[in-house]
């Protein structure tokens, strides 16, 4: 397996860095090929503008998507294209900042997932360009898991990640694996140690994981142009159910540990 880790955190001694390093170690032990795009170390340009092109077809007015189609992209974008094409699995590793990704990661999405490299009609969703590749979101939070429940203070965590998982990952055809959440990582050294252990276990078996089963284009009326057909729940609800299952499993594990004590 070929794995690309796109990593966004400014501090090499952070827990996000530990998660990234752990992933590299696990995959290399398994004999996988691994590449890392460390966005801060690369000083990756986060702003999408006319400087993303070696040539502009219309100097008077920038139409960003049209210029992407011309293919005159700068070398830093082309290098990331090569990595994405190479990879079987992509992991996006980042802390949750203001209910979204760090700006440098958002800039990566804006600049690297170009048209037609990453998407074009009708190559979307289950018919997308990257069908067959898997993708995993790994995110750390400052808050405890209880505040990210449906009736919690922050709201359901799956709602926060939905724009990324559905609006970019699945939109471009990736098979989205269930996201990995690391709650309140600054609060406890013991918790961080346990998180790294569980992270290792998951990564060691990730080749066997089934992706989230989102609706396909054929599940909508008029070949995707209309509403979801009767009897099916929305992709938003599907991701929410995946999150709820994850929380229930965590609670069961906690109860088992308490009984052993």
Short mmCIF file of C-alpha atoms in Angstrom, two decimals:
data_model
loop_
_atom_site.label_atom_id
_atom_site.label_comp_id
_atom_site.label_asym_id
_atom_site.label_seq_id
_atom_site.Cartn_x
_atom_site.Cartn_y
_atom_site.Cartn_z
CA UNK A 1 0.00 0.00 0.00
CA UNK A 2 1.11 3.56 -0.74
CA UNK A 3 0.18 6.14 1.90
CA UNK A 4 0.27 9.93 1.74
CA UNK A 5 -0.07 11.87 5.01
CA UNK A 6 -1.00 15.54 4.60
CA UNK A 7 -0.12 17.09 7.94
CA UNK A 8 -0.92 20.55 9.28
CA UNK A 9 0.43 21.68 12.65
CA UNK A 10 3.05 24.36 13.32
CA UNK A 11 4.71 22.58 16.28
CA UNK A 12 6.95 19.52 15.71
CA UNK A 13 6.50 18.48 19.37
CA UNK A 14 2.69 18.57 19.19
CA UNK A 15 0.40 15.58 19.66
CA UNK A 16 -0.60 15.96 16.01
CA UNK A 17 3.05 15.44 15.15
CA UNK A 18 3.12 12.33 17.37
CA UNK A 19 0.08 10.97 15.51
CA UNK A 20 1.76 11.63 12.18
CA UNK A 21 5.02 10.04 13.29
CA UNK A 22 3.18 7.02 14.69
CA UNK A 23 1.40 6.53 11.38
CA UNK A 24 4.70 6.64 9.50
CA UNK A 25 6.24 4.09 11.89
CA UNK A 26 3.30 1.68 11.68
CA UNK A 27 3.10 1.79 7.90
CA UNK A 28 6.83 1.41 7.39
CA UNK A 29 6.84 -1.60 9.73
CA UNK A 30 4.12 -3.11 7.55
CA UNK A 31 6.28 -2.55 4.48
CA UNK A 32 4.09 0.21 3.04
CA UNK A 33 5.49 3.14 1.11
CA UNK A 34 4.89 6.44 2.90
CA UNK A 35 5.15 10.08 1.89
CA UNK A 36 4.41 13.09 4.10
CA UNK A 37 3.38 16.58 3.03
CA UNK A 38 4.24 18.62 6.13
CA UNK A 39 2.54 21.85 5.12
CA UNK A 40 4.17 24.13 7.69
CA UNK A 41 7.62 22.71 7.09
CA UNK A 42 7.06 23.16 3.35
CA UNK A 43 5.87 26.73 3.96
CA UNK A 44 3.00 25.76 1.70
CA UNK A 45 1.28 28.75 0.11
CA UNK A 46 -2.26 28.94 1.49
CA UNK A 47 -3.77 31.67 -0.68
CA UNK A 48 -5.29 30.78 -4.04
CA UNK A 49 -4.52 33.55 -6.54
CA UNK A 50 -3.04 34.29 -9.97
CA UNK A 51 0.41 33.32 -8.69
CA UNK A 52 -0.72 29.67 -8.85
CA UNK A 53 -0.18 29.72 -12.62
CA UNK A 54 2.95 30.02 -14.71
CA UNK A 55 0.87 31.65 -17.44
CA UNK A 56 -2.47 33.48 -17.37
CA UNK A 57 -4.74 33.34 -20.40
CA UNK A 58 -6.58 36.52 -19.41
CA UNK A 59 -4.48 39.10 -17.54
CA UNK A 60 -7.40 41.50 -17.24
CA UNK A 61 -9.66 39.16 -15.26
CA UNK A 62 -8.72 36.06 -13.28
CA UNK A 63 -11.24 33.21 -13.59
CA UNK A 64 -9.49 30.78 -11.27
CA UNK A 65 -11.25 27.57 -12.32
CA UNK A 66 -10.81 28.35 -16.02
CA UNK A 67 -7.08 28.90 -15.49
CA UNK A 68 -6.88 25.55 -13.68
CA UNK A 69 -8.31 23.89 -16.78
CA UNK A 70 -5.51 25.40 -18.86
CA UNK A 71 -3.05 23.36 -16.78
CA UNK A 72 -0.34 26.00 -16.39
CA UNK A 73 0.04 25.26 -12.68
CA UNK A 74 3.02 26.06 -10.47
CA UNK A 75 5.45 23.32 -9.43
CA UNK A 76 4.30 23.09 -5.80
CA UNK A 77 0.76 22.19 -6.96
CA UNK A 78 2.01 19.69 -9.55
CA UNK A 79 4.16 17.94 -6.94
CA UNK A 80 1.11 17.41 -4.72
CA UNK A 81 -0.82 16.10 -7.73
CA UNK A 82 1.87 13.48 -8.23
CA UNK A 83 1.66 12.41 -4.58
CA UNK A 84 -2.13 12.09 -4.68
CA UNK A 85 -2.05 10.09 -7.90
CA UNK A 86 0.62 7.83 -6.35
CA UNK A 87 -1.23 7.15 -3.09
CA UNK A 88 -3.72 4.37 -2.33
CA UNK A 89 -4.61 5.95 1.02
CA UNK A 90 -4.48 9.61 2.07
CA UNK A 91 -4.61 10.70 5.71
CA UNK A 92 -5.34 14.33 6.56
CA UNK A 93 -3.92 15.04 10.03
CA UNK A 94 -4.82 18.34 11.70
CA UNK A 95 -6.19 20.03 14.84
CA UNK A 96 -9.72 21.39 14.80
CA UNK A 97 -9.45 25.18 14.78
CA UNK A 98 -12.60 27.29 14.87
CA UNK A 99 -14.72 24.30 13.82
CA UNK A 100 -12.66 23.70 10.68
CA UNK A 101 -9.19 22.93 9.36
CA UNK A 102 -6.18 25.25 9.85
CA UNK A 103 -5.89 27.89 7.11
CA UNK A 104 -2.85 26.21 5.57
CA UNK A 105 -4.82 22.97 5.13
CA UNK A 106 -7.76 24.84 3.58
CA UNK A 107 -5.29 26.46 1.21
CA UNK A 108 -4.05 22.99 0.27
CA UNK A 109 -7.58 21.96 -0.67
CA UNK A 110 -8.23 25.16 -2.62
CA UNK A 111 -5.01 25.05 -4.61
CA UNK A 112 -4.33 21.33 -5.07
CA UNK A 113 -7.78 19.87 -5.77
CA UNK A 114 -8.01 21.50 -9.17
CA UNK A 115 -10.31 20.89 -12.10
CA UNK A 116 -9.99 18.57 -14.04
CA UNK A 117 -7.33 16.84 -11.91
CA UNK A 118 -9.65 16.20 -8.94
CA UNK A 119 -13.13 16.57 -10.39
CA UNK A 120 -15.17 17.45 -13.45
CA UNK A 121 -18.70 16.73 -14.53
CA UNK A 122 -19.82 13.93 -14.57
CA UNK A 123 -16.85 12.52 -12.58
CA UNK A 124 -18.28 13.25 -9.13
CA UNK A 125 -19.03 11.28 -5.93
CA UNK A 126 -19.18 7.49 -6.51
CA UNK A 127 -18.14 8.13 -10.13
CA UNK A 128 -15.39 10.54 -9.07
CA UNK A 129 -11.84 10.82 -10.33
CA UNK A 130 -10.29 9.14 -7.28
CA UNK A 131 -12.63 6.16 -7.05
CA UNK A 132 -10.66 3.25 -5.60
CA UNK A 133 -8.49 5.41 -3.35
CA UNK A 134 -9.23 5.62 0.38
CA UNK A 135 -9.09 8.70 2.58
CA UNK A 136 -9.09 9.19 6.36
CA UNK A 137 -9.56 12.32 8.45
CA UNK A 138 -7.62 12.33 11.74
CA UNK A 139 -8.47 15.31 13.92
CA UNK A 140 -7.63 16.50 17.43
CA UNK A 141 -9.88 18.73 19.54
CA UNK A 142 -9.55 20.97 22.56
CA UNK A 143 -12.95 19.96 23.93
CA UNK A 144 -14.10 16.73 25.53
CA UNK A 145 -16.16 14.29 23.49
CA UNK A 146 -19.33 15.10 25.46
CA UNK A 147 -19.53 18.63 24.05
CA UNK A 148 -19.44 17.27 20.49
CA UNK A 149 -22.55 15.10 20.81
CA UNK A 150 -25.77 15.99 19.02
CA UNK A 151 -27.17 17.69 22.12
CA UNK A 152 -23.77 18.86 23.32
CA UNK A 153 -22.54 22.44 23.50
CA UNK A 154 -20.55 22.25 20.23
CA UNK A 155 -23.01 20.07 18.31
CA UNK A 156 -22.44 16.73 16.58
CA UNK A 157 -18.82 16.42 15.42
CA UNK A 158 -19.92 14.79 12.17
CA UNK A 159 -21.69 18.05 11.24
CA UNK A 160 -18.38 19.87 11.54
CA UNK A 161 -16.52 17.44 9.28
CA UNK A 162 -19.37 16.92 6.80
CA UNK A 163 -18.27 19.71 4.41
CA UNK A 164 -14.80 18.14 4.19
CA UNK A 165 -15.78 14.47 4.08
CA UNK A 166 -18.76 14.84 1.76
CA UNK A 167 -17.92 18.09 -0.01
CA UNK A 168 -14.33 17.26 -0.94
CA UNK A 169 -13.34 13.67 -0.16
CA UNK A 170 -16.45 11.87 -1.40
CA UNK A 171 -17.13 14.59 -4.00
CA UNK A 172 -13.80 13.74 -5.64
CA UNK A 173 -14.52 10.00 -5.55
CA UNK A 174 -12.42 8.90 -2.56
CA UNK A 175 -13.74 6.12 -0.36
CA UNK A 176 -14.11 7.91 2.97
CA UNK A 177 -13.12 5.90 6.02
CA UNK A 178 -14.69 6.64 9.38
CA UNK A 179 -12.89 9.72 10.78
CA UNK A 180 -10.64 9.37 13.82
CA UNK A 181 -11.27 11.81 16.68
CA UNK A 182 -8.82 12.55 19.49
CA UNK A 183 -10.69 14.50 22.16
CA UNK A 184 -9.18 17.09 24.52
CA UNK A 185 -5.62 15.96 23.85
CA UNK A 186 -4.03 18.70 25.96
CA UNK A 187 -5.72 17.54 29.17
CA UNK A 188 -3.98 14.27 30.04
CA UNK A 189 -0.67 12.52 29.33
CA UNK A 190 -2.30 9.17 30.08
CA UNK A 191 -5.02 9.91 27.55
CA UNK A 192 -2.43 10.79 24.88
CA UNK A 193 -0.56 7.53 25.50
CA UNK A 194 -3.77 5.51 25.20
CA UNK A 195 -4.75 7.39 22.07
CA UNK A 196 -1.45 6.51 20.40
CA UNK A 197 -1.94 2.85 21.28
CA UNK A 198 -5.44 2.76 19.78
CA UNK A 199 -4.20 4.70 16.73
CA UNK A 200 -1.53 2.07 16.14
CA UNK A 201 -4.10 -0.71 16.35
CA UNK A 202 -6.38 0.94 13.85
CA UNK A 203 -3.63 1.74 11.36
CA UNK A 204 -2.23 -1.79 11.52
CA UNK A 205 -5.55 -3.10 10.18
CA UNK A 206 -6.64 -0.20 8.04
CA UNK A 207 -6.25 -2.19 4.84
CA UNK A 208 -9.26 -4.26 5.96
CA UNK A 209 -11.54 -1.31 6.73
CA UNK A 210 -14.73 -0.75 4.78
CA UNK A 211 -15.51 2.84 3.76
CA UNK A 212 -18.60 4.76 4.80
CA UNK A 213 -21.43 3.70 2.51
CA UNK A 214 -22.72 7.02 1.19
CA UNK A 215 -25.52 7.22 -1.35
CA UNK A 216 -24.58 6.88 -4.99
CA UNK A 217 -25.61 9.24 -7.77
CA UNK A 218 -28.12 6.66 -8.95
CA UNK A 219 -29.89 6.94 -5.58
CA UNK A 220 -31.11 10.40 -6.58
CA UNK A 221 -33.83 11.35 -9.03
CA UNK A 222 -32.86 12.50 -12.53
CA UNK A 223 -29.34 11.04 -12.34
CA UNK A 224 -28.34 13.12 -9.35
CA UNK A 225 -30.06 16.34 -10.33
CA UNK A 226 -33.14 15.69 -8.21
CA UNK A 227 -33.94 14.62 -4.67
CA UNK A 228 -32.89 11.46 -2.89
CA UNK A 229 -35.20 8.60 -3.72
CA UNK A 230 -37.79 7.53 -1.18
CA UNK A 231 -36.73 5.18 1.61
CA UNK A 232 -33.09 6.34 1.83
CA UNK A 233 -31.50 8.52 4.49
CA UNK A 234 -29.29 11.43 3.49
CA UNK A 235 -25.49 11.34 3.39
CA UNK A 236 -25.55 13.84 6.25
CA UNK A 237 -27.48 11.34 8.35
CA UNK A 238 -25.22 8.48 7.28
CA UNK A 239 -22.15 10.32 8.56
CA UNK A 240 -24.00 11.16 11.78
CA UNK A 241 -24.84 7.49 12.35
CA UNK A 242 -21.19 6.57 11.79
CA UNK A 243 -20.21 9.06 14.51
CA UNK A 244 -22.85 7.73 16.91
CA UNK A 245 -21.58 4.16 16.43
CA UNK A 246 -18.07 5.32 17.23
CA UNK A 247 -19.21 7.00 20.44
CA UNK A 248 -21.22 3.93 21.53
CA UNK A 249 -18.22 1.66 20.99
CA UNK A 250 -16.05 3.99 23.05
CA UNK A 251 -18.56 3.95 25.93
CA UNK A 252 -18.65 0.13 25.87
CA UNK A 253 -14.86 -0.02 26.07
CA UNK A 254 -14.89 2.34 29.05
CA UNK A 255 -17.41 0.14 30.88
CA UNK A 256 -15.31 -2.96 30.23
CA UNK A 257 -12.19 -1.28 31.62
CA UNK A 258 -14.07 -0.20 34.75
CA UNK A 259 -15.33 -3.75 35.33
CA UNK A 260 -11.79 -5.13 35.06
CA UNK A 261 -10.65 -2.71 37.74
#
